[in-house]
Tab-separated table of C-alpha atoms and ligand atoms in Angstrom:
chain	number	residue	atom	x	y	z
X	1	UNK	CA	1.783	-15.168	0.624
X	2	UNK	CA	0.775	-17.732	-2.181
X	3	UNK	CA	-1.665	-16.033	-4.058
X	4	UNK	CA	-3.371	-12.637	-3.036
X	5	UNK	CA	-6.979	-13.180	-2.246
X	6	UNK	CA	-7.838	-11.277	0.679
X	7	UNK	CA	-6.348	-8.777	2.817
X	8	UNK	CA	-7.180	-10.146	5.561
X	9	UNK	CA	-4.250	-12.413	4.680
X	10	UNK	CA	-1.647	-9.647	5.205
X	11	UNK	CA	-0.175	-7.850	8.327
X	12	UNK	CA	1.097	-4.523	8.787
X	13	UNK	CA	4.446	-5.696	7.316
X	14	UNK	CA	3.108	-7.687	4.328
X	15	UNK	CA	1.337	-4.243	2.959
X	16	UNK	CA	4.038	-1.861	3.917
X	17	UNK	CA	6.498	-3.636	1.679
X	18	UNK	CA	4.247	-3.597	-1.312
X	19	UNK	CA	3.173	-0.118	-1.041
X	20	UNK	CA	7.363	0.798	-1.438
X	21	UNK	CA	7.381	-1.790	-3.792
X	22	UNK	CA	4.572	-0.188	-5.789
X	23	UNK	CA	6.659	3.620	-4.914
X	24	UNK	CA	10.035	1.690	-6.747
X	25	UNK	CA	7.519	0.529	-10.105
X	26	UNK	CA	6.521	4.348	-10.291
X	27	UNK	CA	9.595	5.693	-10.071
X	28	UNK	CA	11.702	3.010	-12.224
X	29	UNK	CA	11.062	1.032	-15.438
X	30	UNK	CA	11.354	-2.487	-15.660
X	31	UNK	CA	10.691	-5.578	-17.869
X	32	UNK	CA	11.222	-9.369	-17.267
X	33	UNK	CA	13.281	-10.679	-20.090
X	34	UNK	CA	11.757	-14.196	-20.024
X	35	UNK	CA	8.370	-15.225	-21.919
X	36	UNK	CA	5.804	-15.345	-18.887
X	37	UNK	CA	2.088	-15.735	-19.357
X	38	UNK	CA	-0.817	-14.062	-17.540
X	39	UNK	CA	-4.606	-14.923	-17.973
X	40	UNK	CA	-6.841	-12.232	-16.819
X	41	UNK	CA	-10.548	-14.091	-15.906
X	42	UNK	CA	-13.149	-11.348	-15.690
X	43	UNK	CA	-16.980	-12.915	-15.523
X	44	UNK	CA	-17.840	-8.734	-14.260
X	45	UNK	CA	-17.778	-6.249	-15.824
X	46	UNK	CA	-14.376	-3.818	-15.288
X	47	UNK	CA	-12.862	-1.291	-16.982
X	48	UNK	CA	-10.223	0.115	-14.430
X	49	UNK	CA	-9.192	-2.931	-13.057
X	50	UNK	CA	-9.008	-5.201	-15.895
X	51	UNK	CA	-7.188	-2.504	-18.153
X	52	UNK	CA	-4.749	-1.451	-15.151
X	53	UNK	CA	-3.766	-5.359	-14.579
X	54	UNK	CA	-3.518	-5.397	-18.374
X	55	UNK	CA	-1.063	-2.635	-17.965
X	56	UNK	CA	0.730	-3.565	-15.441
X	57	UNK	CA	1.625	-6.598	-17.003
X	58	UNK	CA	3.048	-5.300	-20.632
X	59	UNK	CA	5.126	-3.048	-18.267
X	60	UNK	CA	6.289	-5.817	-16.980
X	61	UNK	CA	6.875	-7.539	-20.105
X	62	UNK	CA	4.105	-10.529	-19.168
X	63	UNK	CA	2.252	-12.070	-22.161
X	64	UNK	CA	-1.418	-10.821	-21.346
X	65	UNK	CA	-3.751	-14.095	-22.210
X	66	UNK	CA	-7.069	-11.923	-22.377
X	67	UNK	CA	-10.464	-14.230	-21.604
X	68	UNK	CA	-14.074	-12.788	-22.273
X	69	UNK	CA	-16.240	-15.145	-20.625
X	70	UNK	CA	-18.972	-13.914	-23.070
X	71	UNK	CA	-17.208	-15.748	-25.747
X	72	UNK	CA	-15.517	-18.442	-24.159
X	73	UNK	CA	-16.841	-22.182	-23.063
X	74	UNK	CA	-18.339	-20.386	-19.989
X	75	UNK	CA	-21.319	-20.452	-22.320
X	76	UNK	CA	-20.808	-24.198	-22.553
X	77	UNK	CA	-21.080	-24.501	-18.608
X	78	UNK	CA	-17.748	-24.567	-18.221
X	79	UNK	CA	-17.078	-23.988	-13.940
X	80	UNK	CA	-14.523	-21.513	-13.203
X	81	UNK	CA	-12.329	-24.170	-11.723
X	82	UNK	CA	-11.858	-26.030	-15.087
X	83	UNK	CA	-11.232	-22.766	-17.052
X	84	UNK	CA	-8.723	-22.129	-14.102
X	85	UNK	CA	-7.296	-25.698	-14.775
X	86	UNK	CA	-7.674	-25.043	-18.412
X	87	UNK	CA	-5.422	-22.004	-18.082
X	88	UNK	CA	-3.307	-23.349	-16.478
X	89	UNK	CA	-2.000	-25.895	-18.479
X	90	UNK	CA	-1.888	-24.632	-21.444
X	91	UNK	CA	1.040	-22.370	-19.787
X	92	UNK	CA	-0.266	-19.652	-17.748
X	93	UNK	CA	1.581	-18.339	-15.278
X	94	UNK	CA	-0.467	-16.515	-13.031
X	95	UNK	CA	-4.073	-15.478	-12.559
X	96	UNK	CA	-6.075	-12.482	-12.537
X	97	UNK	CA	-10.114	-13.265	-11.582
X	98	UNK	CA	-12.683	-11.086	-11.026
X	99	UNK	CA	-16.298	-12.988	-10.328
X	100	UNK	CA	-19.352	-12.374	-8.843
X	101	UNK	CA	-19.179	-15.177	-5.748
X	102	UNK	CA	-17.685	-14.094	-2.587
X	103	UNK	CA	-15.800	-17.081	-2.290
X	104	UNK	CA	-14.461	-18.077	-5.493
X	105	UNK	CA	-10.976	-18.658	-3.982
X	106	UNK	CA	-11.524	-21.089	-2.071
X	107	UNK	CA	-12.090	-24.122	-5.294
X	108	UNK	CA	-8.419	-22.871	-6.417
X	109	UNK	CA	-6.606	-23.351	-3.307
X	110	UNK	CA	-4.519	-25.722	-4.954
X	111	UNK	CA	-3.371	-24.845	-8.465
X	112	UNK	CA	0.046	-24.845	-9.197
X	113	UNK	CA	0.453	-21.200	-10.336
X	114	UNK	CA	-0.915	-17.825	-8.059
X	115	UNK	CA	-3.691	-16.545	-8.026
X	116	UNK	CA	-4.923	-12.837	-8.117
X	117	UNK	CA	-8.185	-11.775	-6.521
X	118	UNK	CA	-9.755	-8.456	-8.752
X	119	UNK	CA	-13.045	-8.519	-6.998
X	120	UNK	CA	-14.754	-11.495	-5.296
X	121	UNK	CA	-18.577	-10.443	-5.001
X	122	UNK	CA	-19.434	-8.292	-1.965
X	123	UNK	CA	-16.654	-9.498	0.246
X	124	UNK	CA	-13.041	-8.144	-1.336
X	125	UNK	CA	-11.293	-6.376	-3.527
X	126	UNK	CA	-7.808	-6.370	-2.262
X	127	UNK	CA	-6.169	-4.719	-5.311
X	128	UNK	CA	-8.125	-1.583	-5.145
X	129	UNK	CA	-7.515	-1.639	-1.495
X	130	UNK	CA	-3.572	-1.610	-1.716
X	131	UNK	CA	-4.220	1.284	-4.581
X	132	UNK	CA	-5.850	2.865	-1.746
X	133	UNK	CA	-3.823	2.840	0.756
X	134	UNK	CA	-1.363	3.661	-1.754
X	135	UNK	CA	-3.184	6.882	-2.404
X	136	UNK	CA	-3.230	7.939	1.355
X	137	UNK	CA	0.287	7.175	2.025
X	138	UNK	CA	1.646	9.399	-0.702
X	139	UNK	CA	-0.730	11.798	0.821
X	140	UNK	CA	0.464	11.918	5.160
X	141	UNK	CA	3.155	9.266	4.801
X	142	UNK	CA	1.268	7.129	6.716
X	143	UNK	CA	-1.857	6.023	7.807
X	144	UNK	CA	-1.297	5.188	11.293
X	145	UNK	CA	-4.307	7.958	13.410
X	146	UNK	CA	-5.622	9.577	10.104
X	147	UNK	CA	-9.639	9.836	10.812
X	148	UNK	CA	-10.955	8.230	7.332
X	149	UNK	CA	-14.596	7.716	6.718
X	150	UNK	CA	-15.952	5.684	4.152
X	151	UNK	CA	-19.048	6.774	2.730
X	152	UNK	CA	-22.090	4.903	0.733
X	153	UNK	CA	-23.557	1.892	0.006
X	154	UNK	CA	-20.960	0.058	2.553
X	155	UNK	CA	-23.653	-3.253	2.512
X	156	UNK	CA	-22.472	-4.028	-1.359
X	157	UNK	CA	-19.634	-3.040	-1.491
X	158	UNK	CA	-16.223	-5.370	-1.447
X	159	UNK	CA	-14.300	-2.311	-1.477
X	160	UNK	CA	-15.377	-0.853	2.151
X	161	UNK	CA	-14.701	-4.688	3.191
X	162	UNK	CA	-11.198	-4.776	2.038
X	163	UNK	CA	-10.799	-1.360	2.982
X	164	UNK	CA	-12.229	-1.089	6.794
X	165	UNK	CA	-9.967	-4.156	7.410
X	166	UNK	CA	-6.662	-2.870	6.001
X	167	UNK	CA	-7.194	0.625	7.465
X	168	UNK	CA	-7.916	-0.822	11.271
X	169	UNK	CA	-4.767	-2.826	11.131
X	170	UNK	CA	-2.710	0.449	10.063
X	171	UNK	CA	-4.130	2.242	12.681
X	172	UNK	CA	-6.337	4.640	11.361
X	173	UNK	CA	-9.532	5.562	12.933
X	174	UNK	CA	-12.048	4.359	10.419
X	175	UNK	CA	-15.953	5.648	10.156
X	176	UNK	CA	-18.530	4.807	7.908
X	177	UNK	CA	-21.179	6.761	6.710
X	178	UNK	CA	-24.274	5.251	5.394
X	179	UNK	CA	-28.151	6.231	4.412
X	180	UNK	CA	-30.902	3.855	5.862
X	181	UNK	CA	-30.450	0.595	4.369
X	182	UNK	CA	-27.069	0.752	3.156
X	183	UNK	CA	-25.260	0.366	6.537
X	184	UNK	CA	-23.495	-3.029	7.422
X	185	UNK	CA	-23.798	-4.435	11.067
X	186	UNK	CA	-21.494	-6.923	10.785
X	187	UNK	CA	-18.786	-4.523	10.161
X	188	UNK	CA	-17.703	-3.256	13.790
X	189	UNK	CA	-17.260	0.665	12.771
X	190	UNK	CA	-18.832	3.834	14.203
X	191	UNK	CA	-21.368	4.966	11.912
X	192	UNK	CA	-21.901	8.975	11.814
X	193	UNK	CA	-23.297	11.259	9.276
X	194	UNK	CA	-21.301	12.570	6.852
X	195	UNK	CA	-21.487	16.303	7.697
X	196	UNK	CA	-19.437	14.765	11.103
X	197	UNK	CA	-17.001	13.011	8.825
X	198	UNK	CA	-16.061	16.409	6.562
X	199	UNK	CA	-15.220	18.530	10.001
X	200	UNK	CA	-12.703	15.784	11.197
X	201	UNK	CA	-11.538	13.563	8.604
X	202	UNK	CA	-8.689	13.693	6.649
X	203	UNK	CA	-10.044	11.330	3.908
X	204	UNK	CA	-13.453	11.008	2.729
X	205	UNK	CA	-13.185	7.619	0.814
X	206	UNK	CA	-16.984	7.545	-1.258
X	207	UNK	CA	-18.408	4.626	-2.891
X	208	UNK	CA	-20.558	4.196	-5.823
X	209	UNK	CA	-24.160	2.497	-4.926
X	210	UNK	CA	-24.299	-0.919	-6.201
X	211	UNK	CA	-27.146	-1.056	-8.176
X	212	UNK	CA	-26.349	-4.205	-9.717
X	213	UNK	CA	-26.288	-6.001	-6.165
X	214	UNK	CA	-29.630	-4.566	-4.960
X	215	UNK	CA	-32.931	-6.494	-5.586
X	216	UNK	CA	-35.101	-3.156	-6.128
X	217	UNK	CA	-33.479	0.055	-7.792
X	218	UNK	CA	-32.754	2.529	-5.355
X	219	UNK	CA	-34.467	5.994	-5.102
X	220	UNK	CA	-31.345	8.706	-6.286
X	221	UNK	CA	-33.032	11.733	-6.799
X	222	UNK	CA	-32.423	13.260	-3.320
X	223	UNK	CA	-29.281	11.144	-2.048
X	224	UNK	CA	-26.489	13.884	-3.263
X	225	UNK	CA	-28.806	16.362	-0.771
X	226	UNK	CA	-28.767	13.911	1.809
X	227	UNK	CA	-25.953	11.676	2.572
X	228	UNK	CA	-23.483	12.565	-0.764
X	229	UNK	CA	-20.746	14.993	-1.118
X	230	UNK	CA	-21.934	18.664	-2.045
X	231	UNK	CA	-19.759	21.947	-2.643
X	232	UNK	CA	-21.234	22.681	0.181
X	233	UNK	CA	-19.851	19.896	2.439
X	234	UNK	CA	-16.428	20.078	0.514
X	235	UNK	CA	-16.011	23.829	2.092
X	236	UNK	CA	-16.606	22.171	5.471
X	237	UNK	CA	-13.923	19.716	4.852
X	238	UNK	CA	-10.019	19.778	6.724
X	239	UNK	CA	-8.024	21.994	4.548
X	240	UNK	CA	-5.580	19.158	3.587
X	241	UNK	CA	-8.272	16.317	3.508
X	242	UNK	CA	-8.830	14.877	0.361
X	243	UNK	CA	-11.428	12.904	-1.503
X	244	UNK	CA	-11.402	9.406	-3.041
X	245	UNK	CA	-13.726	7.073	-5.071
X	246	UNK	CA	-13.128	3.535	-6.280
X	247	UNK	CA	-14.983	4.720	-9.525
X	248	UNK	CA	-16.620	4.433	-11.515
X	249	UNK	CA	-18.638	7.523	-10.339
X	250	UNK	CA	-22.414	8.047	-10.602
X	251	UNK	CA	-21.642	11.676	-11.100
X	252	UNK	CA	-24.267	14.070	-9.109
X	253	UNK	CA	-25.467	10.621	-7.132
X	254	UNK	CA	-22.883	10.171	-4.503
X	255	UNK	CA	-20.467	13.574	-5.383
X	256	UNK	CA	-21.097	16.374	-7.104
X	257	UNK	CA	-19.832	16.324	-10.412
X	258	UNK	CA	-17.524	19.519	-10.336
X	259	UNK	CA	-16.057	17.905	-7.263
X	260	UNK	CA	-14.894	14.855	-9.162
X	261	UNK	CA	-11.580	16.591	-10.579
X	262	UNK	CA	-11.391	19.888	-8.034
X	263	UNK	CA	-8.095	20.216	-6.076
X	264	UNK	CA	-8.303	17.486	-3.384
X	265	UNK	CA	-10.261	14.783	-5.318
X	266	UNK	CA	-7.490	11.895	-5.207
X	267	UNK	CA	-9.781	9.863	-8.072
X	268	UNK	CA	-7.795	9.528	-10.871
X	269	UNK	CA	-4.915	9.424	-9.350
X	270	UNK	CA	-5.831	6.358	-7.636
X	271	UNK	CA	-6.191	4.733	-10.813
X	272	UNK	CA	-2.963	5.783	-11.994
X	273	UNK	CA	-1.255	4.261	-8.766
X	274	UNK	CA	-3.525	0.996	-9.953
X	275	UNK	CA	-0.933	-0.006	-12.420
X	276	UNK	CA	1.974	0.324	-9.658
X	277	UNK	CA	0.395	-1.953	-6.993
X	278	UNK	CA	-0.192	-4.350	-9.261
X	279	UNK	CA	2.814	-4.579	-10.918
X	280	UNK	CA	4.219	-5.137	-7.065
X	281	UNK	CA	1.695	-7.795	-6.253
X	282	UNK	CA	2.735	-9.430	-9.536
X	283	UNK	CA	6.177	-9.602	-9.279
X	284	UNK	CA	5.897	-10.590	-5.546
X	285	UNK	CA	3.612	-13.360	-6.244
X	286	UNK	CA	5.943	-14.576	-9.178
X	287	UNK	CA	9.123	-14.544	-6.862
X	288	UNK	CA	7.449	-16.373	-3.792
X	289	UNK	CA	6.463	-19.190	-6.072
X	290	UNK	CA	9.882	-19.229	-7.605
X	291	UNK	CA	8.861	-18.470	-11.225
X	292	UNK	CA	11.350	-15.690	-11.321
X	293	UNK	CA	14.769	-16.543	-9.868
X	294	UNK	CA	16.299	-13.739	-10.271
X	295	UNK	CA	16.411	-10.753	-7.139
X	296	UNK	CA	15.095	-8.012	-9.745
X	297	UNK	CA	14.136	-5.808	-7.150
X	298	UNK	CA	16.452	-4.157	-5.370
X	299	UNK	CA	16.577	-4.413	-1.171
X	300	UNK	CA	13.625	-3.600	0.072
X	301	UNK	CA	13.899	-0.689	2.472
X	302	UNK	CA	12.873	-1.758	6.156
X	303	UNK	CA	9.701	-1.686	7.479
X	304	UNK	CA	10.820	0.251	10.341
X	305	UNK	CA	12.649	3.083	8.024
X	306	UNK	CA	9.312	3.782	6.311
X	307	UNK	CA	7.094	4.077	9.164
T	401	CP	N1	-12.769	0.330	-9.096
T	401	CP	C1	-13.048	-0.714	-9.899
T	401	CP	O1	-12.963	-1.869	-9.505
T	401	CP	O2	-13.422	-0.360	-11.165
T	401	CP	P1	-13.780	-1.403	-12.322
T	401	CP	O3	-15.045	-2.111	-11.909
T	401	CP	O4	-13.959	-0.563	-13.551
T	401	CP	O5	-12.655	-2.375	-12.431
């Protein structure tokens, strides 16, 4: 693995080392002692992503090159492959992009430095999905036949994407709840209604509605009634499921807000474990391309000792 763009990319292996990766970052400090640079390229807005790379990296003792494309030459019509270029050489020594086009990646195959996806469009977001699957796997240890249902607007959102695709290949059983107009055909996943999912699922994964991606404003003011997650449908949940959310949260639109912090929301939590997974996909991007010589981190435990 080159650069971490999609994670469709990865197998079962691939993820299970960087989740214990991400468990050895939580549980130990650590800084590089040499003078690396990282450019973080956000044309979207973020404030969890961005500020958890951000970090991530002074944890790791990484020069942070920050970039606001508001300010920069972006307003000159600069393409993102020459401020890619650009960035790279003046010295950086990995990237960090977040933009709006599904397939960004794909004009940087071949810089010289790796490459970080933190959001391409509709189609991935593999950070928050490793974060995720972080999440669950501090929760039941694994996530091989956990019944998880993601919930929302699953046709904009990169996160169900990333996430339908990583969970399937773990071997969970993965469902996807959706009102009219928000489902996704091309996604092959049973669709029920989410007062199914809270009777059998031991994660309800919810997902804010995209308003940004949708060409007419959707109608809000019954969808916490109809198809979000009430007090009501909490007390029909699995006593040990739990509830996540990418964030940020349209509070009373998809969840109610009291439920946003109650005992088995998982929310900001998942943030915290942000910092972890990407400190892991950091450092393993930086020693697969050599940059770091060194074997800072110490033998990873098998694959077959953590399943
Ligand atoms: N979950 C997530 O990607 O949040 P931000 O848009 O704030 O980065």
């Amino acid at each position: 693995m080159k650069n971490f763009i999609s994670v469709s990319d990865l197998n079962e292996e691939d993820i299970y080392k960087l989740l214990i990766k991400a468990e050895y970052y939580r549980e130990n400090d650590f800084s590089l002692a040499e003078q690396l640079f990282v450019a973080n390229l956000f044309f979207e807005p973020s404030t969890r992503t961005k500020m958890s790379f951000t970090v991530a990296e002074r944890k790791l003792g990484l020069e942070v090159l920050d970039f606001h494309s508001e300010s920069s030459s972006v307003l000159k019509g600069e393409t993102l492959y020459d401020t890619a270029k650009t960035f790279e050489s003046i010295g950086a020594n990995m990237l960090v992009i977040r933009h709006q086009s599904d397939d960004w990646s794909k004009e940087l195959k071949n810089l010289s430095i790796p490459v970080i996806n933190a959001g391409a469009g509709k189609a991935d977001h593999p950070t928050q999905c490793m974060l995720d699957l972080l999440t669950i796997y501090q929760e039941y240890g694994t996530l091989d036949g956990l019944n998880i249902a993601i919930v929302g607007d699953i046709k904009h959102s990169r996160v169900a994407r990333s996430n339908v695709c990583a969970l399937q290949k773990l071997g969970a059983e993965v469902y996807l709840c959706a009102a009219p107009g928000f489902e996704d055909e091309e996604l092959e996943v049973p669709y029920i209604s989410l007062d199914q999912a809270v009777e059998i699922c031991d994660v309800i994964m919810l997902l804010r509605i995209q308003h940004e991606r949708h060409l007419h404003k959707a109608e809000t003011s019954n969808y916490l009634d109809m198809y979000g997650l009430t007090k009501e449908r909490e007390q029909r949940m699995k006593k040990h499921a739990i509830i996540m959310h990418p964030a940020p949260v349209n509070r009373g639109v998809e969840i109610d807000t009291d439920l946003v912090e109650c005992s088995r929301s998982r929310i900001f939590k998942q943030m915290t474990n942000g910092v972890y997974v990407r400190m892991a996909i950091m450092m393993h991007l930086l020693e697969e391309w050599g940059t770091i010589n060194e074997n800072y981190f110490k033998e990873y435990q098998t694959f077959t000792a953590i399943k």
